[in-house]
CSV table of N, CA and C in Angstrom, one decimal:
chain,number,residue,atom,x,y,z
A,1,MET,N,-22.1,26.3,4.2
A,1,MET,CA,-21.0,25.3,3.9
A,1,MET,C,-21.5,24.4,2.9
A,2,ALA,N,-20.7,24.0,1.9
A,2,ALA,CA,-21.1,23.1,0.8
A,2,ALA,C,-21.1,21.7,1.3
A,3,GLU,N,-21.7,20.9,0.5
A,3,GLU,CA,-21.8,19.4,0.8
A,3,GLU,C,-20.3,18.8,0.7
A,4,PRO,N,-19.9,18.0,1.7
A,4,PRO,CA,-18.6,17.4,1.6
A,4,PRO,C,-18.4,16.6,0.4
A,5,GLU,N,-17.2,16.7,-0.2
A,5,GLU,CA,-16.8,15.9,-1.4
A,5,GLU,C,-16.5,14.5,-1.0
A,6,PHE,N,-16.1,14.3,0.2
A,6,PHE,CA,-15.8,12.9,0.7
A,6,PHE,C,-16.0,12.9,2.2
A,7,THR,N,-16.6,11.9,2.7
A,7,THR,CA,-16.7,11.7,4.1
A,7,THR,C,-16.7,10.2,4.5
A,8,ALA,N,-16.0,10.0,5.6
A,8,ALA,CA,-15.9,8.6,6.1
A,8,ALA,C,-15.9,8.6,7.6
A,9,SER,N,-16.6,7.7,8.2
A,9,SER,CA,-16.7,7.6,9.7
A,9,SER,C,-16.2,6.2,10.0
A,10,GLY,N,-15.9,6.0,11.3
A,10,GLY,CA,-15.5,4.7,11.7
A,10,GLY,C,-14.0,4.4,11.3
A,11,VAL,N,-13.2,5.4,11.1
A,11,VAL,CA,-11.9,5.3,10.6
A,11,VAL,C,-10.9,5.3,11.8
A,12,ARG,N,-10.0,4.4,11.8
A,12,ARG,CA,-8.9,4.4,12.8
A,12,ARG,C,-7.8,5.3,12.3
A,13,ILE,N,-7.4,6.3,13.1
A,13,ILE,CA,-6.4,7.2,12.7
A,13,ILE,C,-5.2,7.1,13.7
A,14,GLU,N,-4.0,6.9,13.1
A,14,GLU,CA,-2.8,6.7,13.9
A,14,GLU,C,-1.7,7.6,13.4
A,15,GLN,N,-0.9,8.0,14.3
A,15,GLN,CA,0.3,8.8,14.0
A,15,GLN,C,1.5,8.1,14.6
A,16,ARG,N,2.4,7.7,13.7
A,16,ARG,CA,3.5,6.8,14.2
A,16,ARG,C,2.9,5.6,14.8
A,17,LEU,N,3.3,5.3,16.0
A,17,LEU,CA,2.8,4.1,16.7
A,17,LEU,C,1.7,4.4,17.6
A,18,ARG,N,1.2,5.6,17.6
A,18,ARG,CA,0.1,6.0,18.5
A,18,ARG,C,-1.2,6.1,17.9
A,19,SER,N,-2.2,5.4,18.5
A,19,SER,CA,-3.6,5.5,18.0
A,19,SER,C,-4.2,6.7,18.5
A,20,LEU,N,-4.7,7.6,17.6
A,20,LEU,CA,-5.4,8.8,18.0
A,20,LEU,C,-6.9,8.6,18.2
A,21,THR,N,-7.5,7.8,17.4
A,21,THR,CA,-8.9,7.4,17.5
A,21,THR,C,-9.2,6.1,16.8
A,22,ARG,N,-10.1,5.3,17.3
A,22,ARG,CA,-10.5,4.1,16.6
A,22,ARG,C,-11.8,4.2,15.8
A,23,ALA,N,-12.5,5.3,15.9
A,23,ALA,CA,-13.7,5.5,15.2
A,23,ALA,C,-13.8,7.0,14.8
A,24,GLY,N,-12.7,7.5,14.1
A,24,GLY,CA,-12.7,8.9,13.7
A,24,GLY,C,-13.4,9.1,12.4
A,25,GLN,N,-13.3,10.4,12.0
A,25,GLN,CA,-13.9,10.8,10.7
A,25,GLN,C,-12.9,11.5,9.8
A,26,VAL,N,-13.1,11.3,8.5
A,26,VAL,CA,-12.2,11.9,7.5
A,26,VAL,C,-13.2,12.7,6.6
A,27,ARG,N,-12.9,14.0,6.4
A,27,ARG,CA,-13.8,14.8,5.6
A,27,ARG,C,-13.0,15.7,4.6
A,28,ILE,N,-13.5,15.7,3.4
A,28,ILE,CA,-12.9,16.7,2.4
A,28,ILE,C,-14.1,17.6,2.0
A,29,SER,N,-13.9,18.9,2.3
A,29,SER,CA,-14.9,19.8,2.1
A,29,SER,C,-14.3,21.2,1.9
A,30,ASP,N,-14.8,22.0,1.0
A,30,ASP,CA,-14.3,23.3,0.7
A,30,ASP,C,-12.8,23.4,0.6
A,31,GLY,N,-12.2,22.4,-0.1
A,31,GLY,CA,-10.8,22.5,-0.4
A,31,GLY,C,-9.9,22.1,0.8
A,32,ARG,N,-10.5,21.5,1.8
A,32,ARG,CA,-9.7,21.1,3.0
A,32,ARG,C,-9.9,19.7,3.4
A,33,LEU,N,-8.9,19.0,3.8
A,33,LEU,CA,-9.0,17.7,4.4
A,33,LEU,C,-9.0,17.8,5.9
A,34,GLU,N,-9.9,17.2,6.6
A,34,GLU,CA,-10.0,17.3,8.0
A,34,GLU,C,-10.0,15.9,8.6
A,35,LEU,N,-9.2,15.6,9.6
A,35,LEU,CA,-9.2,14.4,10.4
A,35,LEU,C,-9.8,14.7,11.7
A,36,LEU,N,-10.9,14.0,12.1
A,36,LEU,CA,-11.7,14.3,13.3
A,36,LEU,C,-11.7,13.1,14.2
A,37,THR,N,-11.9,13.4,15.5
A,37,THR,CA,-12.1,12.3,16.5
A,37,THR,C,-13.6,11.9,16.3
A,38,SER,N,-13.9,10.8,17.1
A,38,SER,CA,-15.3,10.3,17.0
A,38,SER,C,-16.3,11.4,17.6
A,39,TYR,N,-15.7,12.3,18.4
A,39,TYR,CA,-16.6,13.4,19.0
A,39,TYR,C,-16.6,14.6,18.1
A,40,GLY,N,-15.9,14.6,17.0
A,40,GLY,CA,-15.9,15.8,16.1
A,40,GLY,C,-14.8,16.8,16.3
A,41,ARG,N,-13.9,16.5,17.3
A,41,ARG,CA,-12.8,17.4,17.5
A,41,ARG,C,-11.8,17.3,16.4
A,42,VAL,N,-11.2,18.4,15.9
A,42,VAL,CA,-10.3,18.3,14.9
A,42,VAL,C,-8.9,17.8,15.4
A,43,ILE,N,-8.4,16.8,14.7
A,43,ILE,CA,-7.1,16.3,15.0
A,43,ILE,C,-6.1,17.1,14.2
A,44,ASP,N,-6.4,17.2,12.9
A,44,ASP,CA,-5.5,18.0,12.0
A,44,ASP,C,-6.3,18.3,10.8
A,45,SER,N,-5.9,19.4,10.1
A,45,SER,CA,-6.6,19.9,8.9
A,45,SER,C,-5.6,20.6,8.0
A,46,ALA,N,-5.8,20.5,6.7
A,46,ALA,CA,-4.8,21.1,5.8
A,46,ALA,C,-5.6,21.3,4.4
A,47,PRO,N,-5.1,22.3,3.7
A,47,PRO,CA,-5.6,22.5,2.3
A,47,PRO,C,-5.3,21.2,1.5
A,48,VAL,N,-6.3,20.8,0.7
A,48,VAL,CA,-6.2,19.5,0.0
A,48,VAL,C,-5.0,19.5,-1.0
A,49,GLN,N,-4.6,20.7,-1.5
A,49,GLN,CA,-3.4,20.7,-2.4
A,49,GLN,C,-2.1,20.4,-1.6
A,50,ALA,N,-2.1,20.6,-0.3
A,50,ALA,CA,-0.9,20.3,0.5
A,50,ALA,C,-0.9,18.9,1.0
A,51,VAL,N,-1.9,18.1,0.7
A,51,VAL,CA,-2.0,16.8,1.3
A,51,VAL,C,-1.5,15.7,0.3
A,52,ARG,N,-0.7,14.8,0.8
A,52,ARG,CA,-0.2,13.7,-0.1
A,52,ARG,C,-0.9,12.4,0.5
A,53,ALA,N,-1.7,11.8,-0.4
A,53,ALA,CA,-2.3,10.5,0.0
A,53,ALA,C,-1.8,9.4,-0.8
A,54,SER,N,-1.5,8.3,-0.2
A,54,SER,CA,-0.9,7.2,-0.9
A,54,SER,C,-1.2,5.9,-0.2
A,55,LYS,N,-0.9,4.8,-0.9
A,55,LYS,CA,-1.1,3.4,-0.3
A,55,LYS,C,0.3,3.0,0.3
A,56,PRO,N,0.3,2.6,1.5
A,56,PRO,CA,1.6,2.2,2.1
A,56,PRO,C,2.0,0.8,1.6
A,57,TRP,N,3.2,0.6,1.3
A,57,TRP,CA,3.7,-0.7,0.8
A,57,TRP,C,3.7,-1.7,1.9
A,58,PHE,N,3.7,-1.3,3.1
A,58,PHE,CA,4.0,-2.2,4.3
A,58,PHE,C,2.7,-2.7,4.9
A,59,ALA,N,1.5,-2.3,4.4
A,59,ALA,CA,0.3,-2.6,5.1
A,59,ALA,C,-0.7,-3.2,4.2
A,60,GLY,N,-1.8,-3.7,4.8
A,60,GLY,CA,-2.9,-4.3,4.0
A,60,GLY,C,-3.7,-3.3,3.2
A,61,ALA,N,-4.6,-3.8,2.4
A,61,ALA,CA,-5.4,-3.1,1.4
A,61,ALA,C,-6.3,-2.1,2.1
A,62,ASP,N,-6.5,-2.2,3.4
A,62,ASP,CA,-7.5,-1.3,4.1
A,62,ASP,C,-6.8,-0.1,4.6
A,63,ARG,N,-5.6,0.2,4.4
A,63,ARG,CA,-4.8,1.3,4.9
A,63,ARG,C,-4.4,2.3,3.9
A,64,ALA,N,-4.4,3.6,4.3
A,64,ALA,CA,-3.9,4.7,3.4
A,64,ALA,C,-3.0,5.6,4.3
A,65,LEU,N,-2.1,6.2,3.6
A,65,LEU,CA,-1.2,7.2,4.3
A,65,LEU,C,-1.7,8.6,3.9
A,66,ALA,N,-1.8,9.5,4.8
A,66,ALA,CA,-2.1,10.9,4.6
A,66,ALA,C,-1.1,11.8,5.2
A,67,ASP,N,-0.4,12.5,4.4
A,67,ASP,CA,0.7,13.4,4.9
A,67,ASP,C,0.1,14.8,4.8
A,68,LEU,N,-0.1,15.4,6.0
A,68,LEU,CA,-0.7,16.8,6.1
A,68,LEU,C,0.4,17.7,6.6
A,69,GLY,N,1.0,18.5,5.7
A,69,GLY,CA,2.0,19.4,6.1
A,69,GLY,C,3.2,18.8,6.9
A,70,GLY,N,3.6,17.7,6.5
A,70,GLY,CA,4.7,17.0,7.2
A,70,GLY,C,4.4,16.1,8.3
A,71,LYS,N,3.1,16.0,8.7
A,71,LYS,CA,2.7,15.1,9.7
A,71,LYS,C,2.0,13.9,9.0
A,72,ARG,N,2.5,12.7,9.2
A,72,ARG,CA,2.0,11.5,8.5
A,72,ARG,C,1.1,10.7,9.4
A,73,TYR,N,-0.1,10.4,8.8
A,73,TYR,CA,-1.1,9.7,9.5
A,73,TYR,C,-1.4,8.4,8.7
A,74,VAL,N,-1.7,7.3,9.5
A,74,VAL,CA,-2.1,6.1,8.9
A,74,VAL,C,-3.6,5.9,9.1
A,75,LEU,N,-4.4,5.8,8.1
A,75,LEU,CA,-5.8,5.7,8.2
A,75,LEU,C,-6.2,4.3,7.8
A,76,THR,N,-7.0,3.6,8.7
A,76,THR,CA,-7.5,2.3,8.4
A,76,THR,C,-9.0,2.5,8.0
A,77,LEU,N,-9.3,2.2,6.7
A,77,LEU,CA,-10.6,2.3,6.2
A,77,LEU,C,-11.2,0.9,6.0
A,78,ARG,N,-11.3,0.5,4.7
A,78,ARG,CA,-11.7,-0.8,4.4
A,78,ARG,C,-11.0,-1.3,3.2
A,79,GLU,N,-11.0,-2.6,3.0
A,79,GLU,CA,-10.3,-3.2,1.7
A,79,GLU,C,-11.2,-2.9,0.5
A,80,SER,N,-12.5,-2.9,0.7
A,80,SER,CA,-13.4,-2.7,-0.4
A,80,SER,C,-14.6,-1.8,0.1
A,81,ASP,N,-15.3,-1.2,-0.8
A,81,ASP,CA,-16.5,-0.4,-0.4
A,81,ASP,C,-17.5,-1.3,0.2
A,82,PRO,N,-18.3,-0.8,1.3
A,82,PRO,CA,-19.3,-1.5,1.9
A,82,PRO,C,-20.5,-1.7,0.9
A,83,ALA,N,-21.3,-2.7,1.0
A,83,ALA,CA,-22.4,-2.9,0.2
A,83,ALA,C,-23.4,-1.8,0.4
A,84,PRO,N,-24.3,-1.5,-0.6
A,84,PRO,CA,-25.3,-0.4,-0.4
A,84,PRO,C,-26.1,-0.7,0.9
A,85,GLY,N,-26.2,0.3,1.7
A,85,GLY,CA,-27.0,0.2,3.0
A,85,GLY,C,-26.2,-0.4,4.1
A,86,GLU,N,-25.0,-0.9,3.9
A,86,GLU,CA,-24.2,-1.5,4.9
A,86,GLU,C,-23.3,-0.4,5.6
A,87,PRO,N,-23.3,-0.3,6.9
A,87,PRO,CA,-22.5,0.7,7.5
A,87,PRO,C,-21.0,0.5,7.4
A,88,GLY,N,-20.2,1.5,7.7
A,88,GLY,CA,-18.8,1.4,7.7
A,88,GLY,C,-18.1,2.4,6.7
A,89,PRO,N,-16.8,2.6,6.9
A,89,PRO,CA,-16.1,3.5,6.0
A,89,PRO,C,-15.9,3.0,4.6
A,90,PRO,N,-15.7,3.8,3.7
A,90,PRO,CA,-15.4,3.4,2.3
A,90,PRO,C,-14.0,2.8,2.2
A,91,SER,N,-13.6,2.4,1.0
A,91,SER,CA,-12.3,1.8,0.9
A,91,SER,C,-11.2,2.8,0.9
A,92,ALA,N,-10.0,2.4,1.2
A,92,ALA,CA,-8.8,3.2,1.2
A,92,ALA,C,-8.5,3.8,-0.2
A,93,ARG,N,-8.7,3.0,-1.2
A,93,ARG,CA,-8.6,3.4,-2.6
A,93,ARG,C,-9.5,4.6,-2.9
A,94,ARG,N,-10.7,4.5,-2.5
A,94,ARG,CA,-11.6,5.6,-2.7
A,94,ARG,C,-11.2,6.9,-2.0
A,95,PHE,N,-10.6,6.8,-0.8
A,95,PHE,CA,-10.1,8.0,-0.1
A,95,PHE,C,-9.0,8.6,-0.9
A,96,ILE,N,-8.0,7.8,-1.4
A,96,ILE,CA,-6.9,8.3,-2.2
A,96,ILE,C,-7.4,9.0,-3.4
A,97,GLU,N,-8.3,8.4,-4.1
A,97,GLU,CA,-8.9,9.0,-5.4
A,97,GLU,C,-9.6,10.3,-5.1
A,98,ALA,N,-10.3,10.4,-3.9
A,98,ALA,CA,-11.0,11.6,-3.6
A,98,ALA,C,-10.0,12.7,-3.3
A,99,VAL,N,-8.9,12.5,-2.6
A,99,VAL,CA,-7.9,13.5,-2.4
A,99,VAL,C,-7.3,14.0,-3.7
A,100,HIS,N,-6.9,13.1,-4.6
A,100,HIS,CA,-6.3,13.5,-5.9
A,100,HIS,C,-7.3,14.3,-6.7
A,101,ARG,N,-8.6,13.9,-6.7
A,101,ARG,CA,-9.6,14.6,-7.4
A,101,ARG,C,-9.8,16.0,-6.9
A,102,ALA,N,-9.9,16.1,-5.6
A,102,ALA,CA,-10.2,17.4,-4.9
A,102,ALA,C,-9.0,18.4,-5.1
A,103,ALA,N,-7.8,17.8,-5.2
A,103,ALA,CA,-6.6,18.6,-5.4
A,103,ALA,C,-6.4,19.0,-6.9
A,104,GLY,N,-7.2,18.4,-7.8
A,104,GLY,CA,-7.0,18.6,-9.2
A,104,GLY,C,-5.9,17.8,-9.8
A,105,ARG,N,-5.5,16.7,-9.2
A,105,ARG,CA,-4.5,15.9,-9.8
A,105,ARG,C,-5.0,14.7,-10.6
A,106,GLY,N,-6.3,14.7,-10.9
A,106,GLY,CA,-6.9,13.5,-11.5
A,106,GLY,C,-7.1,12.4,-10.5
A,107,GLY,N,-7.3,11.2,-11.0
A,107,GLY,CA,-7.4,10.2,-10.0
A,107,GLY,C,-8.6,9.3,-10.2
């Protein structure tokens, strides 16, 4: 398996009004986006070309929307990237850029 193109841990993953995990993982690897629980169980997965990632107009700068095959998830990452050596997930903006880059849409 190749090195992941994007990985984030400590991500809150919600679907509608239901919280699925408060410390989940997001990974883009081998052309797929995976949403995982804190224990590594797959919540959902889709080819990155079928994923729409965007910034919700109704939320703060630390949130991103990920639409995987019609299922919409709200991901809470960070407003800005952590300082070097500081733990925590990367920014929501960086997640959106990684999805667009992996799908070949620029970004």
